[in-house]
mmCIF file of C-alpha atoms in Angstrom:
data_model
loop_
_atom_site.group_PDB
_atom_site.id
_atom_site.type_symbol
_atom_site.label_atom_id
_atom_site.label_comp_id
_atom_site.label_asym_id
_atom_site.label_seq_id
_atom_site.Cartn_x
_atom_site.Cartn_y
_atom_site.Cartn_z
ATOM 1 C CA UNK A 1 3.918 -16.249 18.282
ATOM 2 C CA UNK A 2 2.143 -14.283 20.936
ATOM 3 C CA UNK A 3 5.341 -12.428 21.934
ATOM 4 C CA UNK A 4 5.761 -10.913 18.473
ATOM 5 C CA UNK A 5 2.058 -10.111 18.208
ATOM 6 C CA UNK A 6 1.974 -8.576 21.661
ATOM 7 C CA UNK A 7 4.860 -6.281 20.865
ATOM 8 C CA UNK A 8 3.099 -5.128 17.728
ATOM 9 C CA UNK A 9 0.003 -4.340 19.729
ATOM 10 C CA UNK A 10 2.039 -2.365 22.234
ATOM 11 C CA UNK A 11 3.275 0.101 19.645
ATOM 12 C CA UNK A 12 -0.821 0.588 19.036
ATOM 13 C CA UNK A 13 20.567 0.993 -3.737
ATOM 14 C CA UNK A 14 26.322 2.176 -8.442
ATOM 15 C CA UNK A 15 23.635 0.273 -10.529
ATOM 16 C CA UNK A 16 24.293 -3.238 -11.889
ATOM 17 C CA UNK A 17 21.948 -2.554 -14.801
ATOM 18 C CA UNK A 18 24.445 0.089 -15.950
ATOM 19 C CA UNK A 19 27.449 -1.125 -17.934
ATOM 20 C CA UNK A 20 30.378 -1.581 -15.574
ATOM 21 C CA UNK A 21 33.245 0.597 -16.772
ATOM 22 C CA UNK A 22 36.418 -1.242 -15.846
ATOM 23 C CA UNK A 23 38.594 1.711 -16.772
ATOM 24 C CA UNK A 24 36.825 3.771 -14.124
ATOM 25 C CA UNK A 25 36.684 1.010 -11.526
ATOM 26 C CA UNK A 26 38.711 2.869 -8.923
ATOM 27 C CA UNK A 27 36.430 5.904 -9.198
ATOM 28 C CA UNK A 28 33.384 3.737 -8.561
ATOM 29 C CA UNK A 29 34.604 2.187 -5.354
ATOM 30 C CA UNK A 30 32.858 3.409 -2.190
ATOM 31 C CA UNK A 31 34.698 5.725 0.119
ATOM 32 C CA UNK A 32 36.098 4.234 3.334
ATOM 33 C CA UNK A 33 33.286 3.557 5.765
ATOM 34 C CA UNK A 34 34.254 6.289 8.202
ATOM 35 C CA UNK A 35 34.163 8.917 5.461
ATOM 36 C CA UNK A 36 30.800 7.732 4.193
ATOM 37 C CA UNK A 37 29.274 7.752 7.636
ATOM 38 C CA UNK A 38 30.524 11.266 8.329
ATOM 39 C CA UNK A 39 29.212 12.566 5.002
ATOM 40 C CA UNK A 40 25.826 10.886 5.274
ATOM 41 C CA UNK A 41 25.314 12.433 8.675
ATOM 42 C CA UNK A 42 26.137 15.951 7.525
ATOM 43 C CA UNK A 43 24.892 16.045 3.909
ATOM 44 C CA UNK A 44 21.664 16.241 1.978
ATOM 45 C CA UNK A 45 21.538 12.675 0.686
ATOM 46 C CA UNK A 46 19.838 13.844 -2.515
ATOM 47 C CA UNK A 47 23.152 15.439 -3.521
ATOM 48 C CA UNK A 48 25.151 12.242 -3.021
ATOM 49 C CA UNK A 49 25.710 9.728 -5.863
ATOM 50 C CA UNK A 50 24.535 6.136 -5.739
ATOM 51 C CA UNK A 51 27.035 3.440 -4.836
ATOM 52 C CA UNK A 52 27.048 0.019 -6.483
ATOM 53 C CA UNK A 53 23.319 0.175 -7.195
ATOM 54 C CA UNK A 54 22.339 1.550 -3.805
ATOM 55 C CA UNK A 55 21.056 5.032 -3.050
ATOM 56 C CA UNK A 56 22.165 7.060 -0.009
ATOM 57 C CA UNK A 57 19.858 7.315 2.973
ATOM 58 C CA UNK A 58 20.102 9.407 6.110
ATOM 59 C CA UNK A 59 19.947 7.619 9.427
ATOM 60 C CA UNK A 60 16.619 8.053 11.161
ATOM 61 C CA UNK A 61 16.330 9.769 14.515
ATOM 62 C CA UNK A 62 16.217 6.782 16.819
ATOM 63 C CA UNK A 63 14.253 8.686 19.441
ATOM 64 C CA UNK A 64 11.359 8.833 16.983
ATOM 65 C CA UNK A 65 11.287 5.111 16.214
ATOM 66 C CA UNK A 66 9.118 2.575 17.988
ATOM 67 C CA UNK A 67 9.536 -1.126 18.702
ATOM 68 C CA UNK A 68 7.569 -3.358 16.350
ATOM 69 C CA UNK A 69 8.757 -6.828 17.339
ATOM 70 C CA UNK A 70 11.305 -8.989 19.061
ATOM 71 C CA UNK A 71 13.399 -11.386 16.963
ATOM 72 C CA UNK A 72 15.466 -14.358 18.184
ATOM 73 C CA UNK A 73 16.285 -15.197 21.787
ATOM 74 C CA UNK A 74 18.891 -14.821 24.487
ATOM 75 C CA UNK A 75 22.158 -13.218 23.287
ATOM 76 C CA UNK A 76 20.831 -13.053 19.728
ATOM 77 C CA UNK A 77 17.646 -11.251 20.626
ATOM 78 C CA UNK A 78 16.930 -7.968 18.853
ATOM 79 C CA UNK A 79 14.122 -5.475 19.283
ATOM 80 C CA UNK A 80 13.204 -4.223 15.829
ATOM 81 C CA UNK A 81 12.090 -0.621 15.268
ATOM 82 C CA UNK A 82 10.341 1.425 12.585
ATOM 83 C CA UNK A 83 9.092 4.954 12.038
ATOM 84 C CA UNK A 84 5.626 5.317 13.631
ATOM 85 C CA UNK A 85 3.575 5.542 10.418
ATOM 86 C CA UNK A 86 5.340 2.532 8.916
ATOM 87 C CA UNK A 87 4.868 0.636 12.169
ATOM 88 C CA UNK A 88 1.140 1.353 12.309
ATOM 89 C CA UNK A 89 0.706 0.262 8.697
ATOM 90 C CA UNK A 90 2.633 -2.919 9.482
ATOM 91 C CA UNK A 91 0.372 -3.642 12.412
ATOM 92 C CA UNK A 92 -2.664 -3.426 10.141
ATOM 93 C CA UNK A 93 -0.952 -5.670 7.581
ATOM 94 C CA UNK A 94 -0.023 -8.294 10.151
ATOM 95 C CA UNK A 95 -3.534 -8.535 11.529
ATOM 96 C CA UNK A 96 -5.158 -8.632 8.097
ATOM 97 C CA UNK A 97 -2.837 -11.519 7.233
ATOM 98 C CA UNK A 98 -3.681 -13.235 10.514
ATOM 99 C CA UNK A 99 -7.360 -13.073 9.624
ATOM 100 C CA UNK A 100 -6.425 -15.016 6.483
ATOM 101 C CA UNK A 101 -4.527 -17.593 8.510
ATOM 102 C CA UNK A 102 -1.077 -16.213 7.652
ATOM 103 C CA UNK A 103 1.572 -15.244 10.210
ATOM 104 C CA UNK A 104 3.919 -12.504 8.964
ATOM 105 C CA UNK A 105 6.869 -11.666 11.194
ATOM 106 C CA UNK A 106 9.293 -8.705 10.997
ATOM 107 C CA UNK A 107 12.836 -10.020 11.366
ATOM 108 C CA UNK A 108 14.813 -6.808 10.778
ATOM 109 C CA UNK A 109 13.772 -3.165 10.857
ATOM 110 C CA UNK A 110 15.832 -0.034 11.440
ATOM 111 C CA UNK A 111 19.594 -0.510 11.197
ATOM 112 C CA UNK A 112 22.102 2.195 12.113
ATOM 113 C CA UNK A 113 25.197 3.091 10.090
ATOM 114 C CA UNK A 114 27.618 1.303 12.412
ATOM 115 C CA UNK A 115 25.661 -1.955 12.241
ATOM 116 C CA UNK A 116 25.448 -1.761 8.446
ATOM 117 C CA UNK A 117 29.205 -1.155 8.308
ATOM 118 C CA UNK A 118 29.841 -4.402 10.195
ATOM 119 C CA UNK A 119 27.452 -6.357 7.968
ATOM 120 C CA UNK A 120 29.010 -4.978 4.796
ATOM 121 C CA UNK A 121 32.555 -5.785 5.930
ATOM 122 C CA UNK A 122 31.484 -9.369 6.643
ATOM 123 C CA UNK A 123 30.060 -9.629 3.133
ATOM 124 C CA UNK A 124 33.334 -8.334 1.666
ATOM 125 C CA UNK A 125 35.185 -11.075 3.557
ATOM 126 C CA UNK A 126 32.774 -13.720 2.288
ATOM 127 C CA UNK A 127 32.415 -12.487 -1.306
ATOM 128 C CA UNK A 128 35.957 -11.234 -1.916
ATOM 129 C CA UNK A 129 35.273 -7.734 -3.189
ATOM 130 C CA UNK A 130 33.253 -4.609 -2.507
ATOM 131 C CA UNK A 131 31.275 -4.986 -5.742
ATOM 132 C CA UNK A 132 30.307 -8.591 -4.981
ATOM 133 C CA UNK A 133 29.423 -7.720 -1.403
ATOM 134 C CA UNK A 134 27.096 -4.962 -2.617
ATOM 135 C CA UNK A 135 25.008 -7.494 -4.530
ATOM 136 C CA UNK A 136 23.782 -8.811 -1.205
ATOM 137 C CA UNK A 137 24.282 -5.944 1.216
ATOM 138 C CA UNK A 138 24.289 -2.168 0.919
ATOM 139 C CA UNK A 139 27.370 -0.170 1.907
ATOM 140 C CA UNK A 140 26.965 1.820 5.121
ATOM 141 C CA UNK A 141 24.950 4.936 4.428
ATOM 142 C CA UNK A 142 23.171 3.280 1.494
ATOM 143 C CA UNK A 143 20.772 0.882 3.149
ATOM 144 C CA UNK A 144 17.018 1.417 3.161
ATOM 145 C CA UNK A 145 17.098 0.045 6.683
ATOM 146 C CA UNK A 146 18.642 3.354 7.849
ATOM 147 C CA UNK A 147 15.372 5.148 7.176
ATOM 148 C CA UNK A 148 13.055 3.382 9.575
ATOM 149 C CA UNK A 149 10.725 2.755 6.628
ATOM 150 C CA UNK A 150 12.117 -0.587 5.423
ATOM 151 C CA UNK A 151 12.177 -4.031 6.950
ATOM 152 C CA UNK A 152 12.690 -7.723 6.297
ATOM 153 C CA UNK A 153 9.640 -9.941 6.622
ATOM 154 C CA UNK A 154 9.237 -13.674 7.012
ATOM 155 C CA UNK A 155 6.750 -16.451 7.663
ATOM 156 C CA UNK A 156 6.354 -17.001 11.394
ATOM 157 C CA UNK A 157 5.381 -20.613 10.869
ATOM 158 C CA UNK A 158 8.539 -21.475 8.888
ATOM 159 C CA UNK A 159 11.462 -19.763 10.678
ATOM 160 C CA UNK A 160 14.104 -21.758 8.792
ATOM 161 C CA UNK A 161 13.163 -19.759 5.694
ATOM 162 C CA UNK A 162 13.944 -16.390 7.284
ATOM 163 C CA UNK A 163 16.045 -14.286 4.881
ATOM 164 C CA UNK A 164 16.297 -17.088 2.304
ATOM 165 C CA UNK A 165 14.991 -17.440 -1.238
ATOM 166 C CA UNK A 166 12.791 -20.280 0.000
ATOM 167 C CA UNK A 167 10.565 -17.579 1.439
ATOM 168 C CA UNK A 168 8.866 -17.295 -1.982
ATOM 169 C CA UNK A 169 7.231 -20.658 -1.366
ATOM 170 C CA UNK A 170 5.597 -19.630 1.892
ATOM 171 C CA UNK A 171 2.048 -18.418 2.551
ATOM 172 C CA UNK A 172 3.480 -15.204 4.014
ATOM 173 C CA UNK A 173 5.238 -14.235 0.784
ATOM 174 C CA UNK A 174 2.283 -15.125 -1.385
ATOM 175 C CA UNK A 175 0.043 -13.007 0.839
ATOM 176 C CA UNK A 176 2.459 -10.076 0.698
ATOM 177 C CA UNK A 177 2.524 -10.203 -3.089
ATOM 178 C CA UNK A 178 -1.268 -10.078 -3.173
ATOM 179 C CA UNK A 179 -1.987 -7.667 -0.370
ATOM 180 C CA UNK A 180 1.161 -5.763 0.645
ATOM 181 C CA UNK A 181 0.342 -2.779 -1.564
ATOM 182 C CA UNK A 182 -3.020 -2.417 0.183
ATOM 183 C CA UNK A 183 -1.122 -1.371 3.290
ATOM 184 C CA UNK A 184 1.498 0.808 1.566
ATOM 185 C CA UNK A 185 4.272 -1.788 1.275
ATOM 186 C CA UNK A 186 6.234 -2.885 -1.781
ATOM 187 C CA UNK A 187 9.183 -5.197 -2.392
ATOM 188 C CA UNK A 188 12.281 -3.025 -2.733
ATOM 189 C CA UNK A 189 14.322 -5.388 -4.886
ATOM 190 C CA UNK A 190 12.165 -7.627 -7.080
ATOM 191 C CA UNK A 191 13.734 -9.758 -9.780
ATOM 192 C CA UNK A 192 15.484 -7.720 -12.514
ATOM 193 C CA UNK A 193 15.009 -4.489 -10.575
ATOM 194 C CA UNK A 194 16.343 -1.264 -12.177
ATOM 195 C CA UNK A 195 18.937 -0.778 -9.444
ATOM 196 C CA UNK A 196 20.572 -4.083 -10.341
ATOM 197 C CA UNK A 197 20.495 -5.233 -6.721
ATOM 198 C CA UNK A 198 20.063 -8.950 -6.102
ATOM 199 C CA UNK A 199 16.514 -10.216 -5.696
ATOM 200 C CA UNK A 200 15.400 -9.920 -2.073
ATOM 201 C CA UNK A 201 11.879 -11.286 -1.588
ATOM 202 C CA UNK A 202 12.101 -10.618 2.143
ATOM 203 C CA UNK A 203 12.957 -6.883 1.902
ATOM 204 C CA UNK A 204 9.964 -4.525 1.830
ATOM 205 C CA UNK A 205 9.612 -0.750 2.170
ATOM 206 C CA UNK A 206 6.730 1.428 3.235
ATOM 207 C CA UNK A 207 5.691 4.000 0.617
ATOM 208 C CA UNK A 208 2.212 4.751 1.931
ATOM 209 C CA UNK A 209 2.761 8.366 2.971
ATOM 210 C CA UNK A 210 4.194 11.581 1.486
ATOM 211 C CA UNK A 211 7.203 11.342 3.809
ATOM 212 C CA UNK A 212 7.934 7.776 2.730
ATOM 213 C CA UNK A 213 7.521 8.586 -0.959
ATOM 214 C CA UNK A 214 9.995 11.458 -0.572
ATOM 215 C CA UNK A 215 12.559 9.200 1.091
ATOM 216 C CA UNK A 216 12.422 6.619 -1.699
ATOM 217 C CA UNK A 217 11.833 8.942 -4.677
ATOM 218 C CA UNK A 218 15.229 8.245 -6.259
ATOM 219 C CA UNK A 219 14.819 4.495 -5.935
ATOM 220 C CA UNK A 220 11.342 4.630 -7.415
ATOM 221 C CA UNK A 221 12.369 6.857 -10.338
#
């Protein structure tokens, strides 16, 4: 517990709600990963279409991100990062929750395009198709995690519920529902969300600044 808290101190979505047109299925498939990555890095993402319910996001400048926490141990250990203003807001949220006896832990922050590509390919293998994979994971170039303003949160006292739907039954989730907005955070994919992305109670984005609102304006509209 103290390791995660100490690290925080140190730092000071093609839409499934649309009718799926089977006659245009081939036109709706994402481009090969390498093409997407190249285009995302060189284009204004506002000009790019959504893919399978996910909106395009540019990859944040990693030199401007800061470490917010450490997750897992040994060979599985990761050091999670966020944009500074999102990180500072998270720090305030975590300590407000602690004062209420709740331990909220960040389990995934910034994710680069290459990492998202690997995750998405694994989901395709598991789910059998690109469309099914996209219900649970964004294609590379279309993940909010690229921005440095989105993260996955969990209950530090119940690690077995990390990134599971059982999170909704934890004190951490209940606190986030009540108080997350007070610190500029909202759940990106609530139940029956307009993007048609599967419910993700663990996935939250920071919208508490003009820069953050601009990044997520298409998702919020």
